Amino acid sequence: MKRAALALVLLFAALAGAKEAPRVIHVFVALADNDNQGIVKISRTLGNGEDAQRNVYWGSAYGVKTFFQRSPEWQLVVSVASPRDAVLERVVFKHRQAEVYLVADAFRGREIKQAITEFLHSAAGALPQKVTVKVGGRDIALAAGGDAQVLAYIGHNGLMDFSLASFPAQRNGRARKAIILACASKQYSTSALRATGAEPLLWTTNLMAPEAYTLKAALEGWIAGESDAQLRERGALAYDKYQKCGVKAARRLLVTGW
Protein backbone atom coordinates (compact mmCIF):
# COMPACT_ATOMS: atom_id res chain seq x y z
CA MET A 1 0.00 0.00 0.00
CA LYS A 2 2.79 2.39 0.94
CA ARG A 3 4.55 1.72 -2.36
CA ALA A 4 1.33 2.29 -4.30
CA ALA A 5 0.68 5.53 -2.44
CA LEU A 6 4.24 6.70 -3.10
CA ALA A 7 3.88 5.85 -6.79
CA LEU A 8 0.69 7.91 -7.01
CA VAL A 9 2.35 10.85 -5.27
CA LEU A 10 5.28 10.73 -7.70
CA LEU A 11 2.91 10.43 -10.67
CA PHE A 12 0.85 13.45 -9.64
CA ALA A 13 4.02 15.43 -8.96
CA ALA A 14 5.32 14.61 -12.43
CA LEU A 15 2.03 15.59 -14.03
CA ALA A 16 1.92 18.83 -12.08
CA GLY A 17 5.45 19.70 -13.16
CA ALA A 18 4.93 18.73 -16.78
CA LYS A 19 4.54 21.55 -19.25
CA GLU A 20 2.32 21.52 -22.28
CA ALA A 21 4.16 21.07 -25.55
CA PRO A 22 4.82 24.43 -27.20
CA ARG A 23 2.53 25.48 -30.02
CA VAL A 24 4.28 25.82 -33.38
CA ILE A 25 3.67 27.94 -36.47
CA HIS A 26 5.57 26.89 -39.60
CA VAL A 27 5.96 29.50 -42.33
CA PHE A 28 7.02 28.64 -45.88
CA VAL A 29 8.41 31.70 -47.67
CA ALA A 30 9.09 31.62 -51.41
CA LEU A 31 11.61 34.40 -52.01
CA ALA A 32 10.57 36.88 -54.71
CA ASP A 33 12.39 36.13 -57.96
CA ASN A 34 12.28 38.36 -61.05
CA ASP A 35 13.80 35.66 -63.24
CA ASN A 36 11.88 32.56 -62.16
CA GLN A 37 8.41 33.79 -61.16
CA GLY A 38 5.59 35.52 -63.00
CA ILE A 39 5.73 38.60 -60.79
CA VAL A 40 5.64 42.28 -61.65
CA LYS A 41 9.33 43.11 -61.86
CA ILE A 42 10.80 44.81 -58.80
CA SER A 43 14.33 46.02 -58.11
CA ARG A 44 17.07 43.46 -58.72
CA THR A 45 18.02 43.63 -55.05
CA LEU A 46 14.55 42.93 -53.66
CA GLY A 47 13.72 40.46 -56.42
CA ASN A 48 16.85 38.31 -56.29
CA GLY A 49 15.63 34.85 -55.35
CA GLU A 50 19.15 33.79 -54.39
CA ASP A 51 19.72 36.58 -51.84
CA ALA A 52 17.56 36.00 -48.78
CA GLN A 53 19.05 38.81 -46.71
CA ARG A 54 17.86 41.54 -49.08
CA ASN A 55 14.77 39.85 -50.52
CA VAL A 56 11.46 41.69 -50.21
CA TYR A 57 9.78 38.72 -48.49
CA TRP A 58 12.61 37.88 -46.07
CA GLY A 59 15.40 40.31 -45.26
CA SER A 60 13.88 43.65 -46.25
CA ALA A 61 12.12 45.85 -43.69
CA TYR A 62 8.76 44.09 -44.12
CA GLY A 63 10.15 40.63 -44.86
CA VAL A 64 9.41 37.79 -42.46
CA LYS A 65 12.84 37.54 -40.85
CA THR A 66 13.48 41.25 -40.37
CA PHE A 67 9.95 42.25 -39.35
CA PHE A 68 9.67 39.57 -36.67
CA GLN A 69 13.24 40.21 -35.50
CA ARG A 70 12.40 43.88 -34.92
CA SER A 71 9.12 43.10 -33.19
CA PRO A 72 9.06 43.51 -29.38
CA GLU A 73 6.70 40.51 -29.11
CA TRP A 74 9.10 38.00 -30.68
CA GLN A 75 12.64 36.86 -29.89
CA LEU A 76 15.00 35.32 -32.44
CA VAL A 77 16.16 31.97 -31.05
CA VAL A 78 18.31 30.65 -33.88
CA SER A 79 19.19 31.23 -37.52
CA VAL A 80 20.54 28.42 -39.69
CA ALA A 81 22.09 29.17 -43.09
CA SER A 82 21.35 26.76 -45.95
CA PRO A 83 19.82 23.89 -43.93
CA ARG A 84 19.24 22.15 -47.29
CA ASP A 85 19.66 23.00 -50.95
CA ALA A 86 16.16 24.38 -51.57
CA VAL A 87 16.23 26.59 -48.45
CA LEU A 88 18.66 29.48 -48.02
CA GLU A 89 17.89 30.11 -44.36
CA ARG A 90 15.75 28.85 -41.48
CA VAL A 91 14.92 31.01 -38.48
CA VAL A 92 13.11 30.15 -35.26
CA PHE A 93 11.39 32.80 -33.12
CA LYS A 94 9.77 32.49 -29.70
CA HIS A 95 6.88 34.64 -28.57
CA ARG A 96 7.87 36.56 -25.45
CA GLN A 97 4.49 36.22 -23.72
CA ALA A 98 3.43 32.71 -24.73
CA GLU A 99 4.86 29.24 -25.27
CA VAL A 100 4.59 29.65 -29.03
CA TYR A 101 7.37 29.25 -31.59
CA LEU A 102 7.55 30.29 -35.22
CA VAL A 103 9.70 28.30 -37.65
CA ALA A 104 10.25 30.03 -41.00
CA ASP A 105 12.03 28.73 -44.09
CA ALA A 106 13.29 30.95 -46.92
CA PHE A 107 13.02 28.91 -50.14
CA ARG A 108 15.09 29.94 -53.14
CA GLY A 109 12.92 31.81 -55.64
CA ARG A 110 13.37 29.11 -58.25
CA GLU A 111 12.10 26.55 -55.72
CA ILE A 112 8.66 28.14 -55.40
CA LYS A 113 6.91 24.96 -56.55
CA GLN A 114 8.76 23.02 -53.86
CA ALA A 115 7.75 25.59 -51.24
CA ILE A 116 4.06 25.38 -52.18
CA THR A 117 4.17 21.58 -52.38
CA GLU A 118 5.76 21.25 -48.93
CA PHE A 119 3.30 23.77 -47.48
CA LEU A 120 0.33 21.76 -48.78
CA HIS A 121 1.74 18.41 -47.65
CA SER A 122 2.40 19.85 -44.20
CA ALA A 123 -1.12 21.28 -44.08
CA ALA A 124 -2.33 17.73 -44.76
CA GLY A 125 -0.31 16.39 -41.82
CA ALA A 126 2.57 14.94 -43.82
CA LEU A 127 6.28 15.82 -43.63
CA PRO A 128 6.49 16.13 -39.82
CA GLN A 129 9.70 17.73 -38.60
CA LYS A 130 11.36 17.78 -35.21
CA VAL A 131 13.24 21.03 -34.62
CA THR A 132 15.32 21.28 -31.45
CA VAL A 133 16.33 24.69 -30.11
CA LYS A 134 18.04 25.81 -26.92
CA VAL A 135 16.15 28.34 -24.80
CA GLY A 136 17.25 29.36 -21.32
CA GLY A 137 19.80 26.56 -21.24
CA ARG A 138 17.17 23.91 -22.03
CA ASP A 139 16.66 21.91 -25.21
CA ILE A 140 13.15 22.50 -26.53
CA ALA A 141 11.71 20.05 -29.07
CA LEU A 142 9.38 21.68 -31.57
CA ALA A 143 6.89 19.73 -33.67
CA ALA A 144 7.04 21.50 -37.04
CA GLY A 145 6.02 20.62 -40.59
CA GLY A 146 2.90 18.46 -40.59
CA ASP A 147 2.84 18.43 -36.78
CA ALA A 148 2.59 22.23 -36.46
CA GLN A 149 -0.70 23.83 -35.42
CA VAL A 150 -0.56 26.60 -38.05
CA LEU A 151 0.96 26.39 -41.53
CA ALA A 152 1.53 29.57 -43.53
CA TYR A 153 2.67 30.31 -47.07
CA ILE A 154 4.10 33.73 -47.99
CA GLY A 155 5.08 34.81 -51.49
CA HIS A 156 4.01 34.88 -55.11
CA ASN A 157 0.99 32.75 -55.98
CA GLY A 158 2.81 30.13 -58.00
CA LEU A 159 -0.49 28.42 -58.86
CA MET A 160 -1.03 31.31 -61.27
CA ASP A 161 2.03 30.08 -63.19
CA PHE A 162 1.84 26.30 -62.88
CA SER A 163 -0.49 23.53 -61.76
CA LEU A 164 0.10 20.60 -59.44
CA ALA A 165 -0.52 17.07 -60.69
CA SER A 166 -2.42 16.21 -57.49
CA PHE A 167 -3.22 17.58 -54.06
CA PRO A 168 -2.15 15.88 -50.82
CA ALA A 169 -4.99 14.31 -48.84
CA GLN A 170 -5.49 14.74 -45.11
CA ARG A 171 -3.41 12.24 -43.13
CA ASN A 172 -5.22 12.33 -39.79
CA GLY A 173 -8.01 14.01 -37.88
CA ARG A 174 -5.92 16.78 -36.35
CA ALA A 175 -7.27 20.27 -36.91
CA ARG A 176 -4.56 22.34 -38.58
CA LYS A 177 -4.97 25.98 -39.57
CA ALA A 178 -3.63 27.58 -42.73
CA ILE A 179 -2.69 31.11 -43.77
CA ILE A 180 -1.95 31.86 -47.43
CA LEU A 181 -0.71 35.38 -48.12
CA ALA A 182 -0.35 35.49 -51.89
CA CYS A 183 -2.38 37.14 -54.64
CA ALA A 184 -5.94 35.78 -54.94
CA SER A 185 -5.04 32.75 -52.85
CA LYS A 186 -8.64 31.82 -52.08
CA GLN A 187 -9.54 31.53 -55.76
CA TYR A 188 -6.44 29.55 -56.69
CA SER A 189 -5.96 27.41 -53.56
CA THR A 190 -9.45 26.33 -52.47
CA SER A 191 -9.36 22.86 -54.03
CA ALA A 192 -5.83 22.18 -52.80
CA LEU A 193 -6.52 23.34 -49.26
CA ARG A 194 -9.81 21.43 -48.99
CA ALA A 195 -7.98 18.23 -49.89
CA THR A 196 -5.53 18.74 -47.02
CA GLY A 197 -8.27 19.06 -44.41
CA ALA A 198 -6.75 22.27 -43.03
CA GLU A 199 -8.99 25.22 -42.20
CA PRO A 200 -8.23 28.63 -43.77
CA LEU A 201 -7.53 31.21 -41.08
CA LEU A 202 -6.60 33.95 -43.53
CA TRP A 203 -6.26 34.18 -47.30
CA THR A 204 -6.90 36.66 -50.07
CA THR A 205 -9.36 37.54 -52.82
CA ASN A 206 -7.25 39.84 -55.01
CA LEU A 207 -3.76 41.14 -55.70
CA MET A 208 -1.79 41.97 -52.56
CA ALA A 209 1.62 42.57 -51.01
CA PRO A 210 2.40 39.44 -48.94
CA GLU A 211 4.48 41.21 -46.33
CA ALA A 212 5.03 40.17 -42.74
CA TYR A 213 2.92 42.75 -40.89
CA THR A 214 -0.29 41.01 -41.98
CA LEU A 215 1.02 37.63 -40.87
CA LYS A 216 2.20 38.95 -37.51
CA ALA A 217 -1.10 40.70 -36.77
CA ALA A 218 -3.12 37.59 -37.56
CA LEU A 219 -0.86 35.37 -35.45
CA GLU A 220 -1.17 37.67 -32.45
CA GLY A 221 -4.92 37.08 -32.62
CA TRP A 222 -4.46 33.32 -32.87
CA ILE A 223 -2.07 33.29 -29.91
CA ALA A 224 -4.58 35.30 -27.86
CA GLY A 225 -7.32 32.76 -28.62
CA GLU A 226 -9.46 35.17 -30.59
CA SER A 227 -12.11 34.12 -33.10
CA ASP A 228 -11.28 33.75 -36.78
CA ALA A 229 -13.27 36.92 -37.49
CA GLN A 230 -11.22 38.88 -34.94
CA LEU A 231 -8.01 37.47 -36.37
CA ARG A 232 -9.05 38.52 -39.88
CA GLU A 233 -9.87 42.01 -38.60
CA ARG A 234 -6.39 42.30 -37.10
CA GLY A 235 -4.90 41.32 -40.45
CA ALA A 236 -7.04 43.83 -42.35
CA LEU A 237 -6.19 46.69 -39.99
CA ALA A 238 -2.48 45.92 -40.28
CA TYR A 239 -2.68 45.74 -44.07
CA ASP A 240 -4.41 49.11 -44.25
CA LYS A 241 -1.92 50.64 -41.82
CA TYR A 242 1.02 49.84 -44.08
CA GLN A 243 -0.62 49.89 -47.52
CA LYS A 244 -2.97 52.88 -46.97
CA CYS A 245 -5.64 51.13 -49.03
CA GLY A 246 -8.60 51.85 -46.73
CA VAL A 247 -10.02 49.47 -44.14
CA LYS A 248 -13.00 48.47 -46.31
CA ALA A 249 -10.70 47.48 -49.16
CA ALA A 250 -8.46 45.53 -46.77
CA ARG A 251 -11.50 43.67 -45.41
CA ARG A 252 -12.55 42.72 -48.93
CA LEU A 253 -9.03 41.52 -49.67
CA LEU A 254 -8.37 39.47 -46.53
CA VAL A 255 -10.95 36.85 -45.62
CA THR A 256 -11.27 33.84 -43.35
CA GLY A 257 -13.03 30.50 -43.76
CA TRP A 258 -14.42 28.95 -46.92
PDB file of C-alpha atoms in Angstrom, residues 27 29-31 52 58 86-90 104-108:
ATOM      1  CA  VAL A  27       5.964  29.504 -42.330  1.00  0.00           C
ATOM      2  CA  VAL A  29       8.407  31.701 -47.673  1.00  0.00           C
ATOM      3  CA  ALA A  30       9.088  31.618 -51.409  1.00  0.00           C
ATOM      4  CA  LEU A  31      11.610  34.400 -52.014  1.00  0.00           C
ATOM      5  CA  ALA A  52      17.557  35.999 -48.779  1.00  0.00           C
ATOM      6  CA  TRP A  58      12.607  37.877 -46.070  1.00  0.00           C
ATOM      7  CA  ALA A  86      16.160  24.384 -51.570  1.00  0.00           C
ATOM      8  CA  VAL A  87      16.225  26.586 -48.451  1.00  0.00           C
ATOM      9  CA  LEU A  88      18.655  29.483 -48.019  1.00  0.00           C
ATOM     10  CA  GLU A  89      17.886  30.105 -44.356  1.00  0.00           C
ATOM     11  CA  ARG A  90      15.754  28.849 -41.481  1.00  0.00           C
ATOM     12  CA  ALA A 104      10.248  30.031 -41.000  1.00  0.00           C
ATOM     13  CA  ASP A 105      12.030  28.726 -44.094  1.00  0.00           C
ATOM     14  CA  ALA A 106      13.294  30.953 -46.924  1.00  0.00           C
ATOM     15  CA  PHE A 107      13.015  28.914 -50.135  1.00  0.00           C
ATOM     16  CA  ARG A 108      15.091  29.944 -53.140  1.00  0.00           C
TER      17      ARG A 108
END
